[in-house]
Coordinates of C-alpha atoms in Angstrom, one line a residue:
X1 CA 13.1 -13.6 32.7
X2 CA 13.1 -17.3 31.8
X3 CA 10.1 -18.8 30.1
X4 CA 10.3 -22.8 29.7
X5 CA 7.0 -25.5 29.3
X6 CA 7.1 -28.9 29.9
X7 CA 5.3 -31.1 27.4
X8 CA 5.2 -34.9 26.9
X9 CA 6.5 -37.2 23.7
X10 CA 3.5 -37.9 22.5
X11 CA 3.2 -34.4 22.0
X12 CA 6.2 -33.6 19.9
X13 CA 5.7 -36.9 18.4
X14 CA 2.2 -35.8 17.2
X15 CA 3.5 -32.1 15.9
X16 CA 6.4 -33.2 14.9
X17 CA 8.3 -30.2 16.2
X18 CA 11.4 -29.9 17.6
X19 CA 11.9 -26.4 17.8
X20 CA 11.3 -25.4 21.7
X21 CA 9.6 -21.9 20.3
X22 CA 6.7 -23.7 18.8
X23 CA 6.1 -25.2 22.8
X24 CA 5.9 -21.6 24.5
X25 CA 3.4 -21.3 26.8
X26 CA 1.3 -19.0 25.0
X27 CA 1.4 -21.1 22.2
X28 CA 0.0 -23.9 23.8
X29 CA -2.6 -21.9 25.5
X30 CA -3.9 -20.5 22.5
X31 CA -3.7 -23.8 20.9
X32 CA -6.4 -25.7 23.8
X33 CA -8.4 -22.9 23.2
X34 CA -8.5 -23.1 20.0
X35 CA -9.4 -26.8 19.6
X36 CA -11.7 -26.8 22.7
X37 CA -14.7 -25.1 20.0
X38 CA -15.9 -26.6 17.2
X39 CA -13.7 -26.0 14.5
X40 CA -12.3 -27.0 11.0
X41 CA -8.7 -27.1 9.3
X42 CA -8.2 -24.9 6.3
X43 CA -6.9 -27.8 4.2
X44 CA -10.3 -29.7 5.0
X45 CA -12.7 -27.2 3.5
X46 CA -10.7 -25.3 1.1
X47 CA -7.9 -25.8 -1.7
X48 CA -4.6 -24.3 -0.5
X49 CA -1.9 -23.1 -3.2
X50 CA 0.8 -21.2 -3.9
X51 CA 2.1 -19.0 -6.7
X52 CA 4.9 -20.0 -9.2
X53 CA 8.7 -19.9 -7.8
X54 CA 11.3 -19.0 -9.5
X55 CA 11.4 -16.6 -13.0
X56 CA 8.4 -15.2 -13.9
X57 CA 7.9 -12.9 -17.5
X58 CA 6.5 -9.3 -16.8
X59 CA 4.6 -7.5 -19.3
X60 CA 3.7 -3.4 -18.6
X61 CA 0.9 -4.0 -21.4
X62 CA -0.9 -7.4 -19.7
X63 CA -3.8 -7.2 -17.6
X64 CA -3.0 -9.5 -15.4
X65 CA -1.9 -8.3 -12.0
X66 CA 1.0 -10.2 -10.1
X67 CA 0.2 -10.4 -6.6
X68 CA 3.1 -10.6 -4.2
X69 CA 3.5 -10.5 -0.6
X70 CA 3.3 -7.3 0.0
X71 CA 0.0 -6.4 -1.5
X72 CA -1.9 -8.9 1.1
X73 CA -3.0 -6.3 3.9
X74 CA -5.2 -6.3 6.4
X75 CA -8.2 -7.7 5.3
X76 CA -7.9 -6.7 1.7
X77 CA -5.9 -7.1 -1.2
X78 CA -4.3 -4.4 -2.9
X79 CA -3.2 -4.1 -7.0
X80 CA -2.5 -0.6 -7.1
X81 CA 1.6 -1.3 -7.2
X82 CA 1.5 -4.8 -8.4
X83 CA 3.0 -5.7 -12.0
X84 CA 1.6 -7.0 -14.6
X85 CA 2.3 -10.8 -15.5
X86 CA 2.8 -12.0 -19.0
X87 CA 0.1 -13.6 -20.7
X88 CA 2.0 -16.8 -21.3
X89 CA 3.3 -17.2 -17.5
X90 CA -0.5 -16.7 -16.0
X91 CA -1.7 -19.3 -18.4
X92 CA 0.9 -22.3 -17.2
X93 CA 0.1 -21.1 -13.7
X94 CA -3.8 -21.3 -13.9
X95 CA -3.9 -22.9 -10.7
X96 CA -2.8 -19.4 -9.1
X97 CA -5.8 -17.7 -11.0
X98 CA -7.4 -15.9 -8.3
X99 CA -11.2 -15.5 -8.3
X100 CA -13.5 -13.3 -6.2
X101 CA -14.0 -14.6 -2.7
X102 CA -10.1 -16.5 -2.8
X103 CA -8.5 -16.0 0.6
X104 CA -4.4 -14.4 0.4
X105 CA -2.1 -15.4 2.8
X106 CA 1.1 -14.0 3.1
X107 CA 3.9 -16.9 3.8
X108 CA 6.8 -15.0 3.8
X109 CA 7.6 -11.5 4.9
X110 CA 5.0 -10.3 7.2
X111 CA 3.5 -13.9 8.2
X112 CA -0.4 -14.6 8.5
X113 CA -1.8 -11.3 7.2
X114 CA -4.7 -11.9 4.5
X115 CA -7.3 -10.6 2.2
X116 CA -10.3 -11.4 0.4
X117 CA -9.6 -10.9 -3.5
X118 CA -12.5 -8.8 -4.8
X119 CA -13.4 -8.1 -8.3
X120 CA -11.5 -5.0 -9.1
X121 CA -8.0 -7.1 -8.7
X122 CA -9.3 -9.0 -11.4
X123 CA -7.6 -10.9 -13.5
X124 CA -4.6 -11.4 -11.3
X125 CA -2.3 -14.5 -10.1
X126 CA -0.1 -14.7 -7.0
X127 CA 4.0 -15.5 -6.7
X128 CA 5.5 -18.5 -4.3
X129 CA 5.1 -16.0 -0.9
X130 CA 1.5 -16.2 -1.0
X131 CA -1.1 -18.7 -0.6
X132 CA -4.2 -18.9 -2.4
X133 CA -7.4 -20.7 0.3
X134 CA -10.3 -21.1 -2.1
X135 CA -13.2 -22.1 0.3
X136 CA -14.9 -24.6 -1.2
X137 CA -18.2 -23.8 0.8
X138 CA -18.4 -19.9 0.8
X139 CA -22.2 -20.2 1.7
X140 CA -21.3 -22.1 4.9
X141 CA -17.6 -20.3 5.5
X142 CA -17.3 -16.9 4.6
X143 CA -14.7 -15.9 3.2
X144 CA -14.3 -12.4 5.0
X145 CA -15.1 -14.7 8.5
X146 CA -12.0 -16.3 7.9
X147 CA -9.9 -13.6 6.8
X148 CA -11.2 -11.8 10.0
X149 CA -9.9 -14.3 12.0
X150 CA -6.7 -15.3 10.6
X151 CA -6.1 -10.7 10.8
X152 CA -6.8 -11.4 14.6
X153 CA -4.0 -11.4 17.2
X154 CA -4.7 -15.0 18.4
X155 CA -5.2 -15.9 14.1
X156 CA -1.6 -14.1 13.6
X157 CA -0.2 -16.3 16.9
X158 CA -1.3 -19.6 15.1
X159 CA 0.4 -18.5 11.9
X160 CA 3.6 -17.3 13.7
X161 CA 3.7 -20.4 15.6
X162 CA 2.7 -22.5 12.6
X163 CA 5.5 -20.8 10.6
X164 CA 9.5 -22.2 10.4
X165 CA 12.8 -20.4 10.3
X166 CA 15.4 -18.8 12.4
X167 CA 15.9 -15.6 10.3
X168 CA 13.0 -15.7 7.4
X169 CA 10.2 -16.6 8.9
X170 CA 8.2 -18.9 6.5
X171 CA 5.1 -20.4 6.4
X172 CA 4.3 -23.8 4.4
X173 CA 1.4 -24.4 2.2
X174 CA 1.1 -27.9 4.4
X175 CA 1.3 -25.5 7.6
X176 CA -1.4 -23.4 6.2
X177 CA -3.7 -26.4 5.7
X178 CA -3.0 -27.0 9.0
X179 CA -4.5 -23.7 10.1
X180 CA -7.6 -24.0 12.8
X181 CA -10.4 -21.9 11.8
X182 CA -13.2 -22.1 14.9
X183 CA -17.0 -22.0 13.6
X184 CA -18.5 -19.2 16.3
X185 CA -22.3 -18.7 16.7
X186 CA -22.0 -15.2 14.9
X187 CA -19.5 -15.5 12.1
X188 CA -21.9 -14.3 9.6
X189 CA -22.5 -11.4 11.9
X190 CA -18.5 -10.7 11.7
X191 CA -18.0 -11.6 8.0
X192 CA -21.0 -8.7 7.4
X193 CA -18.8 -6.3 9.4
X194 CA -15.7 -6.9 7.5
X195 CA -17.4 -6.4 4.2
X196 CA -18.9 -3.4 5.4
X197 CA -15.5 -2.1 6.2
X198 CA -14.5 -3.2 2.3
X199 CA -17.3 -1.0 1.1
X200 CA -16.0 2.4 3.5
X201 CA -12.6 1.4 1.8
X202 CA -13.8 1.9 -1.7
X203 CA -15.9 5.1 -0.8
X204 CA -12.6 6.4 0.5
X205 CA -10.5 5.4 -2.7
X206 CA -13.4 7.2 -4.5
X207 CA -13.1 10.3 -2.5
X208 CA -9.4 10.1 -3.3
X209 CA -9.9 9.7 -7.0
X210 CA -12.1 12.7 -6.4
X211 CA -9.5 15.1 -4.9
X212 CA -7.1 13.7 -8.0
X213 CA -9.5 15.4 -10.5
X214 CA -11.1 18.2 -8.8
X215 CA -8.3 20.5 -9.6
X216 CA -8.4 19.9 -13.3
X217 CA -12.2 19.8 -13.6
X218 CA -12.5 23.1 -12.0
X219 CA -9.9 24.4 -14.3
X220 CA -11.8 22.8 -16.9
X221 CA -8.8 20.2 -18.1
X222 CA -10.5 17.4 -17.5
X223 CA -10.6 16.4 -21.0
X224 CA -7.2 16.4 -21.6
X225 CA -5.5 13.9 -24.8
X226 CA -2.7 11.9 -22.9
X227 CA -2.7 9.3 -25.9
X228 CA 1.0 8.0 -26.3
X229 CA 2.1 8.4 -29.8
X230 CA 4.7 5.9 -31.5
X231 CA 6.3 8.9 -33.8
X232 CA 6.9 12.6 -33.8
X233 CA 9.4 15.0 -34.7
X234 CA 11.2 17.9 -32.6
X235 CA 12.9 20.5 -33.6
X236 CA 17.1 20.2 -32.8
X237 CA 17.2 23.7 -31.1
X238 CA 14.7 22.2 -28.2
X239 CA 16.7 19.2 -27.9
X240 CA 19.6 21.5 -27.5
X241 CA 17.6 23.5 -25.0
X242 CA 16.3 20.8 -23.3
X243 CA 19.7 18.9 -22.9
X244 CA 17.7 15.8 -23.1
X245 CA 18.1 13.3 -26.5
X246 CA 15.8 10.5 -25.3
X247 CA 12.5 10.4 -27.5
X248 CA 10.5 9.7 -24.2
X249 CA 11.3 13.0 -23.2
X250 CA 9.8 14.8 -26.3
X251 CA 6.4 12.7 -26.6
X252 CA 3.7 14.7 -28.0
X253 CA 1.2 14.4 -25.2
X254 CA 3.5 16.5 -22.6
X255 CA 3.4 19.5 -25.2
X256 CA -0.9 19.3 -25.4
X257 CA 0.0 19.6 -21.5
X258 CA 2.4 22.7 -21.6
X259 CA -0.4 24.2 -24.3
X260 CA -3.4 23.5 -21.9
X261 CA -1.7 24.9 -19.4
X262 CA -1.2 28.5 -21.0
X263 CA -4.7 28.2 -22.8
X264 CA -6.1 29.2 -19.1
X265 CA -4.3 32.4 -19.1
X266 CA -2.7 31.7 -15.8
X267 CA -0.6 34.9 -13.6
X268 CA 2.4 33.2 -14.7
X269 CA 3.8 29.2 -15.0
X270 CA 6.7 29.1 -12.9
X271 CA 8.8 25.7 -12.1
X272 CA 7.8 24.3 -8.5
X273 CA 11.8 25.4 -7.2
X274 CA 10.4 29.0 -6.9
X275 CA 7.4 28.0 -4.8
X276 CA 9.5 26.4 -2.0
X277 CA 11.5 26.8 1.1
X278 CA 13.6 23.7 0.4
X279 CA 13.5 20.7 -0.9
X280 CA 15.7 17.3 0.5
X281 CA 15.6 13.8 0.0
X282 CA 16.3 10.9 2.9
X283 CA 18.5 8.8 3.5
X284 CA 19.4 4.9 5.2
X285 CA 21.5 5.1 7.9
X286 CA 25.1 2.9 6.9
X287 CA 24.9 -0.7 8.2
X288 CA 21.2 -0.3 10.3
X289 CA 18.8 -2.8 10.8
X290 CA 15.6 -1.2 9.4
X291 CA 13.8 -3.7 11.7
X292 CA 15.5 -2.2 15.1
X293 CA 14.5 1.4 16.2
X294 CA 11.7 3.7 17.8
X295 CA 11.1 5.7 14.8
X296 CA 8.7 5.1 11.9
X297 CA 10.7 4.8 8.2
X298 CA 8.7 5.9 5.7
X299 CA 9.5 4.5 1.6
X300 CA 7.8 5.3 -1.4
X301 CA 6.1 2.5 -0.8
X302 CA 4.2 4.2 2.2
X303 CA 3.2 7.4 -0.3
X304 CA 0.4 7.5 -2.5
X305 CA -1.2 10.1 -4.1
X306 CA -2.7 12.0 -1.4
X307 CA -2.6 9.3 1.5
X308 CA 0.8 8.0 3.7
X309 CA 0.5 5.1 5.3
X310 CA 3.0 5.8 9.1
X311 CA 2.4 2.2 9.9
X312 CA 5.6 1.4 8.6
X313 CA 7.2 -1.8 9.9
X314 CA 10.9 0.1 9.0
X315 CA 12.3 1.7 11.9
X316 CA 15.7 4.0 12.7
X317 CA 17.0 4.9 16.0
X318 CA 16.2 7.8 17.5
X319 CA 19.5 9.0 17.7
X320 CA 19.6 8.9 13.9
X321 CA 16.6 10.7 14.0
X322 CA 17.6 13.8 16.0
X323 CA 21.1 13.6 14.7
X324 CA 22.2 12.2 10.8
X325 CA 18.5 12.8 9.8
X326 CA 17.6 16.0 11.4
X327 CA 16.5 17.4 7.8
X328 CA 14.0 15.2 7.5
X329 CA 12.3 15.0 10.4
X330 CA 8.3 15.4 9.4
X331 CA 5.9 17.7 10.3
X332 CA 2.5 18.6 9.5
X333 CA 2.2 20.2 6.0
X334 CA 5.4 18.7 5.0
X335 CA 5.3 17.9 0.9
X336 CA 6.6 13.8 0.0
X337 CA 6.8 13.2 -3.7
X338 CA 8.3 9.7 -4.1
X339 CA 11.4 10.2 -6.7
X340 CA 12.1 6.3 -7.0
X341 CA 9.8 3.4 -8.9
X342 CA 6.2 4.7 -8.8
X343 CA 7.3 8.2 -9.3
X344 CA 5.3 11.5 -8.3
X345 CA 3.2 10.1 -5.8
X346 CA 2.5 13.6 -3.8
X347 CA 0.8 13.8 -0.1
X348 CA 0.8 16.4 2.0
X349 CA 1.9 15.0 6.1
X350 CA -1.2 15.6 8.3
X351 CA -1.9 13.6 11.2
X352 CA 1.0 12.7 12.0
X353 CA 1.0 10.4 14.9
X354 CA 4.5 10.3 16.4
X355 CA 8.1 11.4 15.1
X356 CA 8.6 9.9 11.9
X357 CA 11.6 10.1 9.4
X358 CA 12.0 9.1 5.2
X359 CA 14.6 7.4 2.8
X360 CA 16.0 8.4 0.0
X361 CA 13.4 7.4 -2.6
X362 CA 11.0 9.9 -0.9
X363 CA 11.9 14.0 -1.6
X364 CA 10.6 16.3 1.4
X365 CA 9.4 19.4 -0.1
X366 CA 8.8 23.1 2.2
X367 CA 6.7 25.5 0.5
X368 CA 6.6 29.6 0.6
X369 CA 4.2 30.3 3.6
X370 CA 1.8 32.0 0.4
X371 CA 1.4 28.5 -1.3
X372 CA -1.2 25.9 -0.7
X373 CA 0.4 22.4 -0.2
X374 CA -2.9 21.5 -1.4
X375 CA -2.5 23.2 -4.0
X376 CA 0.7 22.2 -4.9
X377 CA -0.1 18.2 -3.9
X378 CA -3.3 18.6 -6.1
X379 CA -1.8 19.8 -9.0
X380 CA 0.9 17.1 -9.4
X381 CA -1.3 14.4 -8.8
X382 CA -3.7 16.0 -11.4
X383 CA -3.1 13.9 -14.9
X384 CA -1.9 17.1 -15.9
X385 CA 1.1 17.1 -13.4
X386 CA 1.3 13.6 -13.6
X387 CA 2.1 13.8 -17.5
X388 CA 4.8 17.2 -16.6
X389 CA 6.3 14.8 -14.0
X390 CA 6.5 12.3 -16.1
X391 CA 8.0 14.3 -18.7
X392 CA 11.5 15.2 -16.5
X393 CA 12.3 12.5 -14.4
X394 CA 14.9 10.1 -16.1
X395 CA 15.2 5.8 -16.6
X396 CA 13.1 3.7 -18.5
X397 CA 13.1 0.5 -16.7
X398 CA 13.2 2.0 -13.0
X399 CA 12.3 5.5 -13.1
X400 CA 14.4 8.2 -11.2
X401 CA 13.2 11.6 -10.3
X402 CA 16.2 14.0 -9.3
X403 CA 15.5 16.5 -7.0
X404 CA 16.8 19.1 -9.8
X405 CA 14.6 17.4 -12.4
X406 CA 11.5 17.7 -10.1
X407 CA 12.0 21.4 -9.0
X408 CA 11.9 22.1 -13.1
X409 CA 8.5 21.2 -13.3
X410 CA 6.4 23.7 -14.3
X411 CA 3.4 25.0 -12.3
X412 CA 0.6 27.6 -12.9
X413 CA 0.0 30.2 -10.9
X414 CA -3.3 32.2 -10.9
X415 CA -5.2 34.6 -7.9
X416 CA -3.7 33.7 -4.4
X417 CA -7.1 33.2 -2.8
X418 CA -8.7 31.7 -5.9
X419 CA -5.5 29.0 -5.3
X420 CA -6.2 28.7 -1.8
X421 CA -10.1 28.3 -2.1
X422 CA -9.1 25.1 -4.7
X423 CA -6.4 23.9 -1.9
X424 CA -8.8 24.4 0.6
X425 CA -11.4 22.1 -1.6
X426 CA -8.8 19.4 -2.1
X427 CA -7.7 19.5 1.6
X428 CA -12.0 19.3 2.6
X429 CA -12.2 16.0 0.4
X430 CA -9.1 14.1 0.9
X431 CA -10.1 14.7 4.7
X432 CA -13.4 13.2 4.1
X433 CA -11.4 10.0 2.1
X434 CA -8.8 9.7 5.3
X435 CA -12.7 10.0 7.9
X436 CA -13.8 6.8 5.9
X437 CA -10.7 5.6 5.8
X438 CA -10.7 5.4 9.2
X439 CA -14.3 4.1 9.7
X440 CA -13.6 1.1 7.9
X441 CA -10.4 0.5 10.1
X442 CA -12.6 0.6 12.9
X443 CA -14.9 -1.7 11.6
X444 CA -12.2 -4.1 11.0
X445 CA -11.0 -4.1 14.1
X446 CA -14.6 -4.1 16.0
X447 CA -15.0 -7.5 14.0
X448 CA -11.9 -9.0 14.9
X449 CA -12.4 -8.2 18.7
X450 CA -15.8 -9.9 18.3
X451 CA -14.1 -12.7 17.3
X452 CA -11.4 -12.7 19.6
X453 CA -13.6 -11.9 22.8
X454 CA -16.0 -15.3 21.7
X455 CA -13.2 -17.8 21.3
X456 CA -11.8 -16.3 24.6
X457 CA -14.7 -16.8 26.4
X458 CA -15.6 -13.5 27.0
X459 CA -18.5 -11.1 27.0
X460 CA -19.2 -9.9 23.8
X461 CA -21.4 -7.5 22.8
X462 CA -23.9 -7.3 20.1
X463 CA -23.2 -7.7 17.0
X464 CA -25.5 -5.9 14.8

């Protein structure tokens, strides 16, 4: 069905548009109803920036956390994954040093989604595909009011029609200055619902942090010496054994592990490949367009420790699906250990909310009907497993962890139900994480309804 608009001169004049997407006829809806409330222009109350293009100098021993793209999400900004940015770049970029109450906007990638940077990104600077809006009245403009709105479906539409480009979609720093922002009767109301949803966020993360250590604490190796050492010796005959002759390998800390490990007397320490049913890794389907499909492709980057993110914006085609990828089809109580990058993130699949498939950097493990994923998923994301983990998988500069390498790693083994009653405590908290997980989703999304319902006109309901 055709869709066509009919606008005057004086109108493309004043945009200075050509494109004839920019004049659909939702576009200019929203846009009236925008600029029929009182409103203000991002570029009027705030300083807009962007990060430095080009070359930038990584350091793994900086503190200074390099924001791209992809760690703007919805509402919030996320550091877990970023790198860390040499001292000497931040400081010639200083006018990307983010501060707490800075609002992120992605320009590149996945258009118009912000964040509010908080104080445990801190110190951190951005790259050229995100914007940096520092409000200069945060009393009068909250910063989480404006990231609420921008998160909104009508806040997206004016950053999608605001954004340029055929096949990568980008969004200027003076097109982001052009952003509307309305002032509604109750955005303080809104802005004290999206921080609320912050706070549920970080009690979840705590939870998580939680199920990472209650496996070690309640075998009482919480207190376990991962200091990296700069020297050591080794004897040739476990070098030989091993079949390994990088030094990473043999670092003292993975043997305090090994001897922690048999200090507790476990039934025996087996490596994981006896535990399981199989074990596979995914794969890409040759020449597919990951943005074309109906079924959800998870990466490592959708794995963390204990969490998986299904809202992936990678897709196959059902066909590949049910046929080339048949293996990997998930289901509840699946195993994923990412193998690629951030290796030996471990979550166990629950909830899962439709069919959903992985790539290669993401192993699929089956376990013996006996073993507690749990279990198993708290273990290796335990410092203790991390360290083992750590210990096998191969690469320096991008990590790799083989499916052979990972089914060497060592696990202990002690009474069935006394493993099951420690799964069964891991599973009972990392529920309670994903439960405020949720909570706070829902809050977001109760505020940007709020907001959408009072620009629209309609009738909104209370807000608390």
């Amino acid at each position: 069905m055709a869709v066509w608009s009919e606008i005057s001169l004086a109108e493309i004049e004043g945009a200075g548009r050509l494109d004839a997407e920019y004049y659909q006829p939702v576009f200019i809806k929203e846009r009236a109803a925008l600029r029929a409330l009182p409103h203000v222009r991002l570029g009027d109350v705030a300083y807009v920036t962007d990060g430095q293009h080009g070359y930038h100098l990584v350091d793994p021993e900086s503190d200074i956390k390099h924001i791209t793209a992809k760690c703007v999400t919805d509402n919030i900004v996320v550091a877990d994954d970023a790198d860390r940015l040499a001292i000497e770049t931040h400081l010639k970029n200083m006018r990307s040093s983010l501060e707490v109450g800075d609002v992120l906007l992605q320009t590149a990638g996945t258009i118009g989604s912000a964040g509010v940077v908080t104080e445990d990104i801190l110190p951190a600077n951005i790259d050229q595909d995100v914007a940096r809006i520092c409000i200069h009245d945060k009393t009068n403009l909250s910063p989480w009011y404006v990231s609420v709105f921008i998160n909104s479906e009508l806040g997206r539409m004016q950053a999608a029609f605001e954004s340029t480009g055929q096949v990568q979609k980008h969004l200027s720093l003076g097109a982001v200055r052009k952003l509307i922002i309305p002032l509604l009767p109750q955005q303080n109301a809104v802005a004290k619902i999206a921080i609320q949803s912050y706070e549920r966020r970080l009690q979840s993360n705590q939870f998580y942090a939680e199920a990472e250590n209650l496996l070690l604490h309640e075998l009482g190796l919480d207190t376990l010496d991962l200091s990296h050492e700069l020297t050591y010796e080794r004897n040739f005959s476990e070098v030989a054994t091993a079949d390994r002759i990088d030094a990473q390998h043999y670092q003292p800390k993975f043997y305090r592990v090994h001897d922690a490990i048999a200090s507790l007397k476990p039934k025996a320490t087996v490596p994981l490949e006896s535990l399981l049913v199989s074990i596979t890794n995914g794969q890409t389907p040759l020449r597919h367009d990951l943005s074309e499909g109906d079924i959800p492709f998870l990466t490592a980057e959708h794995v963390l420790d204990f969490r998986i993110d299904y809202e992936s914006d990678k897709r196959v085609l059902a066909s590949h699906h049910v046929e080339q990828l048949k293996r990997t089809q998930l289901s509840n109580k699946d195993v994923l250990v990412t193998i690629k990058g951030r290796i030996g993130n471990v979550a166990v699949v629950e909830n899962l909310p439709r069919p959903t498939n992985i790539n290669q950097d993401v192993a699929l493990i089956r376990l013996r009907d006996e073993i507690h994923p749990y279990y198993i998923a708290g273990f290796l994301n335990s410092a203790a497993g991390k360290a083992l983990t750590e210990q096998v998988c191969t690469g320096q500069i991008n990590p790799f962890l083989g499916l052979g390498n990972l089914k060497s790693v060592m696990v202990p083994l002690f009474d069935e139900q006394y493993m099951s009653e420690l799964g069964d405590k891991i599973q009972s908290k990392v529920a309670e994480a994903y439960q405020t997980h949720e909570d706070a989703n829902q809050l977001l999304e109760d505020a940007k309804r709020r907001v959408e319902q009072m620009i629209l006109g309609e009738e909104a309901s209370h807000v608390a």
